[in-house]
Short mmCIF file of C-alpha atoms in Angstrom, two decimals:
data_model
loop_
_atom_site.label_atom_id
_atom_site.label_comp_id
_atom_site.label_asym_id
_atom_site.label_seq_id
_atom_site.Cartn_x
_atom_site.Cartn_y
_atom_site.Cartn_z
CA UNK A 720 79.31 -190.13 -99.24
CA UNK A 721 79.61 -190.09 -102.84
CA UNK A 722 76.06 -189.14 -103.22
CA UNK A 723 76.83 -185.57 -102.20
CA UNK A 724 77.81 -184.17 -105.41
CA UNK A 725 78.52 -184.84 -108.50
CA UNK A 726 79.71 -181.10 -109.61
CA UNK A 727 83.84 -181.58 -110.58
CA UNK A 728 86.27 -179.98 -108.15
CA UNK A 729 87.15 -176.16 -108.88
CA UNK A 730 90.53 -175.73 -110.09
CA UNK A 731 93.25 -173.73 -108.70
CA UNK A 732 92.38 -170.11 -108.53
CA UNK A 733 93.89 -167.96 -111.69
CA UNK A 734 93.72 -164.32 -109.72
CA UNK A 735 93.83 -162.89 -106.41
CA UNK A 736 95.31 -164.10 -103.41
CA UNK A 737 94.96 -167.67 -104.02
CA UNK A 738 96.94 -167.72 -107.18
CA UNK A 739 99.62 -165.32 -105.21
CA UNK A 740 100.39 -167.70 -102.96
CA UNK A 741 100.29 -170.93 -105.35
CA UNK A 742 102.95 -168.52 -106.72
CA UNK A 743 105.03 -168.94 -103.73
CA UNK A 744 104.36 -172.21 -102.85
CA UNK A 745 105.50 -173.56 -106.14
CA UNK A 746 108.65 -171.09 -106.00
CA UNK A 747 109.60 -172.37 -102.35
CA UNK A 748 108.51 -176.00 -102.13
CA UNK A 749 108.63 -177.22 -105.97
CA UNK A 750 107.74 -180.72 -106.22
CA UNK A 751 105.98 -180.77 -103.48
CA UNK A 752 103.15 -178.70 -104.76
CA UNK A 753 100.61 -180.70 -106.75
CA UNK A 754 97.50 -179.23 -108.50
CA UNK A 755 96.56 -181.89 -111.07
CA UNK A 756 93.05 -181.81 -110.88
CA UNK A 757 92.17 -185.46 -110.50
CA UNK A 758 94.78 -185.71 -107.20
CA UNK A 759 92.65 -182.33 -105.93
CA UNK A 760 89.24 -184.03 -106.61
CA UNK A 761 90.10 -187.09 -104.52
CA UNK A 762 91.00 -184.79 -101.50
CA UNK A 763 87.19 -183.08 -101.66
CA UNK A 764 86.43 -186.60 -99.32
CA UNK A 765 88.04 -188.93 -96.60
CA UNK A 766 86.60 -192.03 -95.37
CA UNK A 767 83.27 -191.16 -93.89
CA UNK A 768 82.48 -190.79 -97.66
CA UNK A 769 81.31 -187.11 -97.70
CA UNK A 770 82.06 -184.68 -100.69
CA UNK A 771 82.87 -181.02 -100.68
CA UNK A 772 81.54 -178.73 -102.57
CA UNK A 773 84.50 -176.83 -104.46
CA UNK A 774 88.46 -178.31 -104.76
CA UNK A 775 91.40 -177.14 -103.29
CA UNK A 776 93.96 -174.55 -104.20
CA UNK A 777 96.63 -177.27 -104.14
CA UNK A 778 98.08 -179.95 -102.23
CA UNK A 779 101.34 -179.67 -100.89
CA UNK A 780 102.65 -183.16 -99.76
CA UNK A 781 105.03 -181.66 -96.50
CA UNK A 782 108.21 -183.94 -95.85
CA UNK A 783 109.69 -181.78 -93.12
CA UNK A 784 108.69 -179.16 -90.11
CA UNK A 785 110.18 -176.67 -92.49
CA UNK A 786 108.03 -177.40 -94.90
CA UNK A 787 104.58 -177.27 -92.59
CA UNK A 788 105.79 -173.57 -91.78
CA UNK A 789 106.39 -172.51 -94.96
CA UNK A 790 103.34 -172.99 -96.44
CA UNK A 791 101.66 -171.76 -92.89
CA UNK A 792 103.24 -168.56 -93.37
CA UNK A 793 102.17 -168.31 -97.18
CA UNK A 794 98.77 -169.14 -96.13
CA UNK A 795 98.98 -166.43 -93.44
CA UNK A 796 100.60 -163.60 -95.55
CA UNK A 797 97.98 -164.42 -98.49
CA UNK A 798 95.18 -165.46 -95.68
CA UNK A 799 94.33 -168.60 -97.76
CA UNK A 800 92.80 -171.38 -95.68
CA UNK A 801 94.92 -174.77 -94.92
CA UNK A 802 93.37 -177.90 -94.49
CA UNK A 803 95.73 -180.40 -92.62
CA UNK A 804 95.32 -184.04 -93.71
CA UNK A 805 96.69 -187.23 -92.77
CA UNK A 806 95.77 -190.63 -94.59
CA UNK A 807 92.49 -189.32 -95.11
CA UNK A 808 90.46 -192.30 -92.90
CA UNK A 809 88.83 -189.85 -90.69
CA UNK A 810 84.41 -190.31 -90.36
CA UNK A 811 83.73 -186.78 -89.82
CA UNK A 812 84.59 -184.96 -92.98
CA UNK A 813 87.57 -183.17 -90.88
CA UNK A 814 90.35 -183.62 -93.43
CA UNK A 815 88.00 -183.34 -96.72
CA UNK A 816 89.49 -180.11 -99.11
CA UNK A 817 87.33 -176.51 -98.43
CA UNK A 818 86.96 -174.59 -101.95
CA UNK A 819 90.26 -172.74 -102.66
CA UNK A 820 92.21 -173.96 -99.23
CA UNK A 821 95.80 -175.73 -99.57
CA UNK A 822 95.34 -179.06 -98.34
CA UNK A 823 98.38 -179.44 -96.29
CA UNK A 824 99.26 -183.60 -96.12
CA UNK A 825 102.03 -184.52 -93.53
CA UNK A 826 101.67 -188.88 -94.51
CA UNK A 827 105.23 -188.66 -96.07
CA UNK A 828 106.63 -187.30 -92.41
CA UNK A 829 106.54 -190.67 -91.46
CA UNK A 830 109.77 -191.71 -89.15
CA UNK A 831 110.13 -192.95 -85.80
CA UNK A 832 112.29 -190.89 -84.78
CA UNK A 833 113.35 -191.94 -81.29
CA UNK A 834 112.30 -195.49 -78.87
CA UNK A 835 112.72 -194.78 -75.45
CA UNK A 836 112.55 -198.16 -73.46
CA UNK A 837 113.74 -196.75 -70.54
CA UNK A 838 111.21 -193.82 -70.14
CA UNK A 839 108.30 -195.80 -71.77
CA UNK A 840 108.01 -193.49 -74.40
CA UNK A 841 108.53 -193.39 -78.67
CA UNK A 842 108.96 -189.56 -80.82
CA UNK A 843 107.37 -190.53 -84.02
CA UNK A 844 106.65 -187.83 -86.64
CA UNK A 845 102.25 -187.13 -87.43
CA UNK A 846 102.26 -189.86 -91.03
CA UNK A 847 103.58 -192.95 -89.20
CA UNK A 848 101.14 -195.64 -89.58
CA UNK A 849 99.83 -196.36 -86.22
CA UNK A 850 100.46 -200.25 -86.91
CA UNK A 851 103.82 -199.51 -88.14
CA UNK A 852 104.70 -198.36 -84.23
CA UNK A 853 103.37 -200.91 -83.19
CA UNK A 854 105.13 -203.50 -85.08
CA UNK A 855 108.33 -201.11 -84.37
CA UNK A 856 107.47 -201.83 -80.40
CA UNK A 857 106.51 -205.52 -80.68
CA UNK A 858 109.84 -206.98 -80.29
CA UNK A 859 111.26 -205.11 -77.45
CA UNK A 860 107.69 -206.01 -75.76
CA UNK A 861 106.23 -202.98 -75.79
CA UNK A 862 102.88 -201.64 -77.23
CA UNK A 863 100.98 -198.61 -78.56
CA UNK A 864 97.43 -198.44 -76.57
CA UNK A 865 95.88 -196.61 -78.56
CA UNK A 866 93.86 -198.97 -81.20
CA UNK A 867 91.36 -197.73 -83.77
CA UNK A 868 89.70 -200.29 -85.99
CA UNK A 869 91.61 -198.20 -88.80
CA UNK A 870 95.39 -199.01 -87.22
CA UNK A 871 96.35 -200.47 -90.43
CA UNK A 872 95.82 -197.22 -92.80
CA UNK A 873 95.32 -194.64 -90.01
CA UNK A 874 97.94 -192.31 -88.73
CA UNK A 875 99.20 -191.15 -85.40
CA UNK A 876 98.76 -187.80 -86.12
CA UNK A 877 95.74 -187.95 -87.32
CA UNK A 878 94.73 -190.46 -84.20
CA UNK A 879 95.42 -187.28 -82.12
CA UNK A 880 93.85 -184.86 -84.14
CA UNK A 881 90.29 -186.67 -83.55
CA UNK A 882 91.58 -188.03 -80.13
CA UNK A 883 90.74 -191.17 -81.29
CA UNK A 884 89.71 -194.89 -79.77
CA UNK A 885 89.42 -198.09 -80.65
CA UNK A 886 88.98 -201.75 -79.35
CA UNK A 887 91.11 -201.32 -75.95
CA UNK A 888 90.00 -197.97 -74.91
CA UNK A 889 88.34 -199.36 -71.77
CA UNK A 890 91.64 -200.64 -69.96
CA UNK A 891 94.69 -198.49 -71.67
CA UNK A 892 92.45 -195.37 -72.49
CA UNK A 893 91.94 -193.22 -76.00
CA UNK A 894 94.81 -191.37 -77.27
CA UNK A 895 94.87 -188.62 -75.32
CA UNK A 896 95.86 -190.32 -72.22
CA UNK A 897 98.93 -191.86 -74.38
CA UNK A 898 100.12 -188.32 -75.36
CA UNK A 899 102.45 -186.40 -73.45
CA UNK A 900 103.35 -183.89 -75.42
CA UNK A 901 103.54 -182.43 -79.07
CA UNK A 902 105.14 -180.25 -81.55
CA UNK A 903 102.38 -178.37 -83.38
CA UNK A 904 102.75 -175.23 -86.31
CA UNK A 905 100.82 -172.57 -85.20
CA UNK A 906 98.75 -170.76 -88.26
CA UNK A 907 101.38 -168.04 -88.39
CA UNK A 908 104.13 -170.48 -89.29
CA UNK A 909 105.76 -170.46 -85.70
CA UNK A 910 106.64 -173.77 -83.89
CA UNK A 911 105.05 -174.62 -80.54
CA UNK A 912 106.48 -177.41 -78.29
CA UNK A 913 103.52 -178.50 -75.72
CA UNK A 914 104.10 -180.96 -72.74
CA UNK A 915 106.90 -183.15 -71.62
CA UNK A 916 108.67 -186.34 -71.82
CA UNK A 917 107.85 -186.88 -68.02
CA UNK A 918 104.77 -189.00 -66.69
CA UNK A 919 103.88 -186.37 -64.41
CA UNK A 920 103.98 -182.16 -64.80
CA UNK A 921 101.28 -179.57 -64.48
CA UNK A 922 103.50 -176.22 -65.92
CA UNK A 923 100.83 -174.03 -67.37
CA UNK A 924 97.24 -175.03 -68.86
CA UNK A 925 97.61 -178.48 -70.73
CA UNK A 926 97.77 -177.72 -74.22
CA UNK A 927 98.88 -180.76 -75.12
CA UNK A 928 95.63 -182.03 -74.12
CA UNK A 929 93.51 -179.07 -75.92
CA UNK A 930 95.31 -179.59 -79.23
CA UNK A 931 94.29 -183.21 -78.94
CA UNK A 932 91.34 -183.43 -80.69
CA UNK A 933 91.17 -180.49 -82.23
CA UNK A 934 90.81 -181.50 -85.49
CA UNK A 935 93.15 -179.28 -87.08
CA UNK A 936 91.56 -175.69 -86.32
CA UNK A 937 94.64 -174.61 -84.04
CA UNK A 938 97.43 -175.49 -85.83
CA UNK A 939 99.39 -178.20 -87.39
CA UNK A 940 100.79 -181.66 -85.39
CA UNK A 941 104.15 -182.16 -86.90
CA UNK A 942 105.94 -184.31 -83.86
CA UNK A 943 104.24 -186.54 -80.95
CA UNK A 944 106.15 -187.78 -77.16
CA UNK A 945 103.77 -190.89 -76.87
CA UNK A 946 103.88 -193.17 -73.95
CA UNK A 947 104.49 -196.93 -74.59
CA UNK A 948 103.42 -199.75 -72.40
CA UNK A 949 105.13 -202.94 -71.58
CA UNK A 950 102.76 -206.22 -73.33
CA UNK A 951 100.98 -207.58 -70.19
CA UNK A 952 102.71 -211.22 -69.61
CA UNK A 953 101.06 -214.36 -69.67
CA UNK A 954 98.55 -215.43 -71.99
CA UNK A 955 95.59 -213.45 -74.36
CA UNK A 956 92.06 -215.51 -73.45
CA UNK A 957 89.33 -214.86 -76.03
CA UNK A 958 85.43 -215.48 -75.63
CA UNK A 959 82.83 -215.65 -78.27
CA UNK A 960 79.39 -215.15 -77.07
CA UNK A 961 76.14 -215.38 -78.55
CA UNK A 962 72.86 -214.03 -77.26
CA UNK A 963 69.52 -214.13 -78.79
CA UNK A 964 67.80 -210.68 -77.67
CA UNK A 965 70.49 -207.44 -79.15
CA UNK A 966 69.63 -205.60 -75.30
CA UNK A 967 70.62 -208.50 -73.59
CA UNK A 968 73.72 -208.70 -75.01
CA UNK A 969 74.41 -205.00 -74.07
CA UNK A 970 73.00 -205.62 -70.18
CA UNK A 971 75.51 -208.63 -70.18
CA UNK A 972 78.65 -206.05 -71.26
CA UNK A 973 77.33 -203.52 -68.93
CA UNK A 974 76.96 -206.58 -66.07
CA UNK A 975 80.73 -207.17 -66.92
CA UNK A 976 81.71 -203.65 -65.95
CA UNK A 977 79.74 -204.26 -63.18
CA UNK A 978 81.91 -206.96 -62.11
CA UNK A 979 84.96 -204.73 -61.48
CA UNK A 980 86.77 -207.29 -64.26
CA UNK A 981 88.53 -205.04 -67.01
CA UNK A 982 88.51 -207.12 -70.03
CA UNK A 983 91.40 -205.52 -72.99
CA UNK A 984 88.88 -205.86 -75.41
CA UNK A 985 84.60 -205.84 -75.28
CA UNK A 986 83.01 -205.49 -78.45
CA UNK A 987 79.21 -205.97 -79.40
CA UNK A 988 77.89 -206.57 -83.01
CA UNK A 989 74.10 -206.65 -83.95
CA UNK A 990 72.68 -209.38 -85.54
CA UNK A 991 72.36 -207.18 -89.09
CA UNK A 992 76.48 -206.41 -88.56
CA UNK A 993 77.50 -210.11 -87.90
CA UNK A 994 75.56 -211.33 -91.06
CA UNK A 995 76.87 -208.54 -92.99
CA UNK A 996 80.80 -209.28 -92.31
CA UNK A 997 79.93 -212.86 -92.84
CA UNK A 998 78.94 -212.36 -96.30
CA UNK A 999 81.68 -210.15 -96.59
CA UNK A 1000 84.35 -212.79 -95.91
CA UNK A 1001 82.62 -215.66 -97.14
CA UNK A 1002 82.29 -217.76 -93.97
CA UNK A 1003 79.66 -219.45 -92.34
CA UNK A 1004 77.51 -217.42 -89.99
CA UNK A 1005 77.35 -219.48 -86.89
CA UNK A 1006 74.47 -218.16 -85.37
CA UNK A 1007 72.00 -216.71 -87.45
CA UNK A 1008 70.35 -213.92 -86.39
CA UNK A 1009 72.29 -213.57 -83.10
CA UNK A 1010 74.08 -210.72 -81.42
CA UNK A 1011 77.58 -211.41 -80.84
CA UNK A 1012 79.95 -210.57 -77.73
CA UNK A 1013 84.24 -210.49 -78.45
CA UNK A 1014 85.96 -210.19 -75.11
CA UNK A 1015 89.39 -210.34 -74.47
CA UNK A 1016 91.76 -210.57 -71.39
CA UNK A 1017 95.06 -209.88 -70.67
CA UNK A 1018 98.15 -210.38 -67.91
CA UNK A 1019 98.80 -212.53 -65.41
CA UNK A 1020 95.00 -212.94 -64.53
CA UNK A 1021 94.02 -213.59 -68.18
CA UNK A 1022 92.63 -217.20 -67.52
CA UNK A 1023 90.43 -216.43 -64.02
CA UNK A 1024 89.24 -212.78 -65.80
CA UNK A 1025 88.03 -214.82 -68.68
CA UNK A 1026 86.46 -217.39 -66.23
CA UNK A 1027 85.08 -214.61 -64.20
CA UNK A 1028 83.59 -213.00 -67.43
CA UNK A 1029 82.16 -216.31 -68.92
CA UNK A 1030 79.99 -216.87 -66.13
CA UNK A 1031 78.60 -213.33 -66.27
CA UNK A 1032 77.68 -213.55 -69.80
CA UNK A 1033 75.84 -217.10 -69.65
CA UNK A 1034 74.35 -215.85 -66.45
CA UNK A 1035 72.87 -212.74 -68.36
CA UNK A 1036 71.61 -214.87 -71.05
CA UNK A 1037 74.43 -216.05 -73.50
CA UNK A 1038 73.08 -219.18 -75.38
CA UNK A 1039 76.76 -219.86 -76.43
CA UNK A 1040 79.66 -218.50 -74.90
CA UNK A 1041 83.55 -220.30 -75.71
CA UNK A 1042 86.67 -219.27 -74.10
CA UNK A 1043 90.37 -220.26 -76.13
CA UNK A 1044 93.86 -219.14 -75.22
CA UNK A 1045 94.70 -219.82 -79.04
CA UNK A 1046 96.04 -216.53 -80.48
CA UNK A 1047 95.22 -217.56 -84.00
CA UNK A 1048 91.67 -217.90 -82.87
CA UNK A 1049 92.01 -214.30 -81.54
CA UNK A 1050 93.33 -212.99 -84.70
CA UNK A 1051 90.70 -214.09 -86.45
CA UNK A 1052 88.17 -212.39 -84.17
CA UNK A 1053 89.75 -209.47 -84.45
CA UNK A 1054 89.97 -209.50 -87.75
CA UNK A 1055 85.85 -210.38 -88.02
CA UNK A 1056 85.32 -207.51 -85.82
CA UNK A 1057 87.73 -204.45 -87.96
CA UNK A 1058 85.69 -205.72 -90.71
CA UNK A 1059 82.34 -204.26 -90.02
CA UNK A 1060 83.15 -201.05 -92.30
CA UNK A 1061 83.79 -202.53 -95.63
CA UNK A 1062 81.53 -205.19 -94.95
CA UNK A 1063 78.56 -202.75 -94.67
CA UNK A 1064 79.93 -200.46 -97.98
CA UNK A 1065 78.74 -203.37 -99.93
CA UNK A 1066 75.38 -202.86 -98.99
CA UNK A 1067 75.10 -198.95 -99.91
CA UNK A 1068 76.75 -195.95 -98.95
CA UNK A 1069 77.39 -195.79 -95.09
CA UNK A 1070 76.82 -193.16 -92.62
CA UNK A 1071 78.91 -194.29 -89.62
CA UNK A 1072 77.67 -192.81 -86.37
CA UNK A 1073 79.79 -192.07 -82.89
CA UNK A 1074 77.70 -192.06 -80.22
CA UNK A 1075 78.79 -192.76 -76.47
CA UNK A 1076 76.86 -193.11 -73.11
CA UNK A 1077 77.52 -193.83 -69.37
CA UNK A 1078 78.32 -197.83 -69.91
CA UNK A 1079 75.16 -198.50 -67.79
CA UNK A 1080 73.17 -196.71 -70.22
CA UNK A 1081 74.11 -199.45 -73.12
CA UNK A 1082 70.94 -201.66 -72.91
CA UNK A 1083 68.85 -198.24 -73.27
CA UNK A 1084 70.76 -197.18 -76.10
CA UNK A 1085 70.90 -200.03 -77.85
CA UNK A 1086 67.35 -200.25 -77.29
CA UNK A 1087 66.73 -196.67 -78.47
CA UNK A 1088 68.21 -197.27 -82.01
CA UNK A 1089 65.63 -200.23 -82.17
CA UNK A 1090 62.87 -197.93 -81.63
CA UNK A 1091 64.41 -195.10 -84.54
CA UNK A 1092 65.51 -197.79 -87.13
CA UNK A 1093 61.88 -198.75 -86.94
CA UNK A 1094 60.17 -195.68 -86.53
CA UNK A 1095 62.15 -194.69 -89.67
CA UNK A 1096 61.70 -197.77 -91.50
CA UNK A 1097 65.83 -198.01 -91.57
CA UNK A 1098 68.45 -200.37 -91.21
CA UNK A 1099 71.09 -199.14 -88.47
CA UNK A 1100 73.61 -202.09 -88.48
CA UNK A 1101 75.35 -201.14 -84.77
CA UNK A 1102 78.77 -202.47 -83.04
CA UNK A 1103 80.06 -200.82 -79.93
CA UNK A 1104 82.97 -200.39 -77.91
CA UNK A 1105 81.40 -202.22 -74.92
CA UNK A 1106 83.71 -201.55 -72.30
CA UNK A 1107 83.76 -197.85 -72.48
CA UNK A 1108 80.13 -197.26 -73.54
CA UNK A 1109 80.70 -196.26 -77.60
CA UNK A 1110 78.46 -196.90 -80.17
CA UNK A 1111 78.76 -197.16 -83.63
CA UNK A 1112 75.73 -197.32 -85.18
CA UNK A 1113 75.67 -197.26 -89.13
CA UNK A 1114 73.01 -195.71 -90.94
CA UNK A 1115 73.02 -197.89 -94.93
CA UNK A 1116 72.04 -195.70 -97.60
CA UNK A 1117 71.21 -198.59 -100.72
CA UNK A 1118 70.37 -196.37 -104.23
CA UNK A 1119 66.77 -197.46 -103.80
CA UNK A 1120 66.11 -194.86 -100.73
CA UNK A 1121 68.36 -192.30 -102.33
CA UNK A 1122 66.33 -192.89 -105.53
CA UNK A 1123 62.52 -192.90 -104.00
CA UNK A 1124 60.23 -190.08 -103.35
CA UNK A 1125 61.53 -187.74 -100.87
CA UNK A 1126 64.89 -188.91 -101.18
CA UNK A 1127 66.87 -186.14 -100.87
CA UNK A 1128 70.19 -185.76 -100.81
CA UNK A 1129 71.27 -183.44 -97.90
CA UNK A 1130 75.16 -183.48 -96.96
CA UNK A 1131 75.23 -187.17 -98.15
CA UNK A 1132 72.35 -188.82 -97.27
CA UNK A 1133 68.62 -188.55 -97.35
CA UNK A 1134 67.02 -186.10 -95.30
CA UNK A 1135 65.32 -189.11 -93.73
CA UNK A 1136 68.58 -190.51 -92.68
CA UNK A 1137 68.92 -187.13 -90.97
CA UNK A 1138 65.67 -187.33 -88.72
CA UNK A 1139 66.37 -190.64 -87.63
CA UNK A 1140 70.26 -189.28 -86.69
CA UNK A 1141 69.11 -186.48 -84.56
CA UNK A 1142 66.93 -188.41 -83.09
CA UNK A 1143 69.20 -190.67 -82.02
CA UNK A 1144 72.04 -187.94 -80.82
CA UNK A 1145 69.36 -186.14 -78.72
CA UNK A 1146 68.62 -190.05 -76.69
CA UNK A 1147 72.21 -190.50 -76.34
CA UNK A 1148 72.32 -186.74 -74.87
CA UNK A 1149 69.43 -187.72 -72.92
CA UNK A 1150 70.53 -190.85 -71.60
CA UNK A 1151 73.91 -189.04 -70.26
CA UNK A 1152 76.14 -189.37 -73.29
CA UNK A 1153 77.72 -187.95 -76.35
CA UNK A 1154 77.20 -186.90 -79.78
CA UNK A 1155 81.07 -188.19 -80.93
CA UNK A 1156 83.25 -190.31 -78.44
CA UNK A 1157 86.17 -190.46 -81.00
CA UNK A 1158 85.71 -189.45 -84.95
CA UNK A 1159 84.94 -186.06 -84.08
CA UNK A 1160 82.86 -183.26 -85.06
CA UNK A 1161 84.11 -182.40 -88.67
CA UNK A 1162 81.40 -181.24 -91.23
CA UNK A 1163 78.78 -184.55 -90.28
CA UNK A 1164 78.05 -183.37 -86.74
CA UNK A 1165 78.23 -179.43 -86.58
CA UNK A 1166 74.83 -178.79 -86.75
CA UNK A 1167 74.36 -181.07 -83.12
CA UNK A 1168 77.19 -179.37 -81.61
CA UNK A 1169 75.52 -176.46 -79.84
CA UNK A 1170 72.99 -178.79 -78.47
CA UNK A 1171 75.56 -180.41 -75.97
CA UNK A 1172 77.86 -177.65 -75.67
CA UNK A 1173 75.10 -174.62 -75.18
CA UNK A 1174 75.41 -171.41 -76.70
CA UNK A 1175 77.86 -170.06 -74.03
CA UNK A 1176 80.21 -173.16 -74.05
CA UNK A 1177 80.19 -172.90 -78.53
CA UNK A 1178 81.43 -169.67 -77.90
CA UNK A 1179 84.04 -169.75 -75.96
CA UNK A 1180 85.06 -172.60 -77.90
CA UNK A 1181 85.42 -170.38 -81.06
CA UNK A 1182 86.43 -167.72 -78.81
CA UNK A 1183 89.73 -170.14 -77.89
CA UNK A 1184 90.03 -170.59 -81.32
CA UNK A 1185 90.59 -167.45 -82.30
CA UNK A 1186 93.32 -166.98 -79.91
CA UNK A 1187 95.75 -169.63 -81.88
CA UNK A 1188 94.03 -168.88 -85.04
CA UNK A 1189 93.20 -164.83 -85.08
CA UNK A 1190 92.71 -164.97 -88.90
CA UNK A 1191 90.64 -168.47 -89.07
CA UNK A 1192 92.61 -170.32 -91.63
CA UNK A 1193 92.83 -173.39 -89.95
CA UNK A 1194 90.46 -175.84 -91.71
CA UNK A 1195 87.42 -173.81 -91.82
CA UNK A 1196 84.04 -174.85 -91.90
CA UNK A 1197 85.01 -177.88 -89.81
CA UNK A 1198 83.92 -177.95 -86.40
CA UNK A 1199 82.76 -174.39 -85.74
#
């Protein structure tokens, strides 16, 4: 958040090892080195709006494998941190520059390299845009499951760096079950191929699957094997519900897993969220005040799933609940629902929160961040995932509170805003769930992470660490 800091970013160090190796990277990679200060200030924060403290070294913007290991084997001869980034959309802080580290960007490796119809699978390089596949795929009738709310900006690399979600999680899975295998820079420059192009194969421990959401502190993702998946045939049916009470609405979506029906898409928006994204796109709110259900089916069974999922929602309370098979009406839905982040930064400086619990446990959560929002005397604007149990609730931070007595700034919001957050990780962990179900751990959520992992598992977690990363260069500070 850009209430953090206002202190400019350091410049590129002048002595020492740092200035050694800018040395070299400037002699090996040329243009591809950039330490203008105002390019290094923008990389001290990504989209969950946190700031670092210090700049970086230098960016070097990587266009090749070859590139990725030579400045890997700079960093390790000179022992300089790297900090791998992407298109910088990640809500953890994971990608955001650590004082005198070379922020390592792989967006321009951006190619498709290889469509494999026949196997079901696509080799893309870590910058392409995870939309781009999937308009690459579209015509041959194929998808990419994997479907963050950020598709349009985000890449695939960094997708598997967090392991992240998105709307369709519940029937095709998060990116880690669309992975099969990667080709990842290892801190000492070397290249490591992990997995396979096969569905099946169990040679060795699954690294593909540990370097999946590892946030780049075990190396560098410079090449992905991704499974596709055929586009279900038949028709896309779309219902809009409305209910009056927030935990009703989240007892209907947990009554629809219930129901053994798996809709492509369940989303849930609180009332604050819906009015928000209304004003936002300047339409008319058409049910003040209400909590709003998206579901969507898909295949063959579109039309009866729909049916079947209609009833359960007026059945658990829905005042309003319409069905259409009219894919511009779906769009648009869509579109209302991947607007709830810029919608809410008009309000104040957001705080977006990852939470995930048992799906059953949804009414109780939902209820839980009623009780903290008041207790705290806070907005928390919330959507969820619905169909796999993942919250997002969003913690506004208007000037006024940052302003007022007791407002203090602590890693980008008030110390209030903290309470009211660990409150609400410690009833997710109580209620059977998760401090992060896909944005990851970054700099925002380190100080939870021993709570759910205990002090054993946190240490055999940075024990594994060490083992790719002996000299910890790999985006430090971020995670462990």
């Amino acid at each position: 958040m850009s209430t953090v800091t206002d202190a400019r970013a350091a410049g590129p160090g002048e002595t020492g090892a740092g200035a050694s190796a800018l040395r070299q990277l400037i002699e090996q990679l040329g243009d591809r080195v950039i330490v203008d200060p105002a390019a290094l200030d923008a990389l001290r924060t990504d989209r969950s709006g946190w700031w670092s403290d210090g700049g970086a070294l230098a960016l070097v913007e990587a266009r090749s494998v070859e590139d990725v290991q030579a400045v890997l084997r700079i960093a390790s001869a000179h022992r300089v941190s790297v900090v791998p980034r992407g298109a910088g959309t990640g809500l953890a802080g994971g990608a955001t520059a650590t004082p005198g580290a070379i922020v390592l960007s792989v967006r321009e490796m951006d190619r498709i390299l290889e469509i494999a119809l026949d196997d079901e699978i696509a080799v893309v390089e870590p910058g392409v845009i995870n939309a781009a596949l999937g308009e690459a795929l579209e015509p041959h009738g194929y998808a990419f499951s994997p479907d963050p709310a950020s598709k349009a900006i985000s890449t695939i690399g960094g997708n598997i760096a967090t392991n992240a979600g998105g709307l369709m999680c519940a029937k095709y899975g998060v990116t880690r079950e669309a992975v099969l295998g990667l080709d990842v820079v290892l801190p000492d420059g070397s290249l490591l191929s992990t997995g396979r192009r096969t569905v099946k194969g169990v040679t060795g421990y699954d690294l593909t699957a540990l370097f999946t959401g590892s946030e780049g502190t075990l190396g560098v993702i410079v090449g992905a094997t991704v499974r596709i998946r055929p586009i279900p045939p038949g028709q896309l049916v779309t219902i809009a519900a409305f209910f009056s009470d927030l935990t009703a609405a989240a007892a209907a979506c947990a009554a629809v897993t219930a129901s053994r029906v798996r809709p492509a898409v369940m989303e849930l928006m609180d009332a604050l969220t819906v009015a928000a994204v209304t004003r936002y796109l300047g339409t008319t709110e058409r049910a003040p005040g209400a909590a709003f259900v998206l579901v969507q089916t898909d295949g063959a069974g579109a039309a009866e799933e729909g049916d079947a999922i209609a009833r359960v929602l007026r059945e658990a309370g829905a005042f309003s609940v319409e069905q259409s098979a009219d894919p511009v009406v779906a769009a648009e839905l869509l579109a209302f629902r991947r607007s709830m982040h810029p919608a809410l930064e008009v309000l104040g400086e957001v705080l977006i929160e990852d939470i995930c619990v048992p799906r059953s446990a949804l009414p109780a959560m939902f209820a839980e961040i009623e009780r903290i929002g008041a207790a705290y005397g806070l907005d928390i604007p919330t959507v969820a995932h619905a169909g796999d149990g993942n919250l997002h609730p969003n913690f506004v931070v208007p000037p006024a509170l940052v302003d007022a007595p007791g407002g203090e700034v602590v890693e980008g919001a008030p110390d209030i805003v903290w309470q009211a957050a660990d409150e609400l990780f410690e009833s997710a962990r109580r209620l059977g769930g998760t401090l992060t179900g896909e944005h990851g751990v970054g700099v925002l959520k380190r100080r939870w992470l021993e709570g759910e992992l205990g002090e054993s598992g946190l240490e055999l977690q940075r024990r594994l660490k060490a083992v790719f990363d002996p000299l910890g260069i790999m985006n430090p500070g971020k995670v462990y």
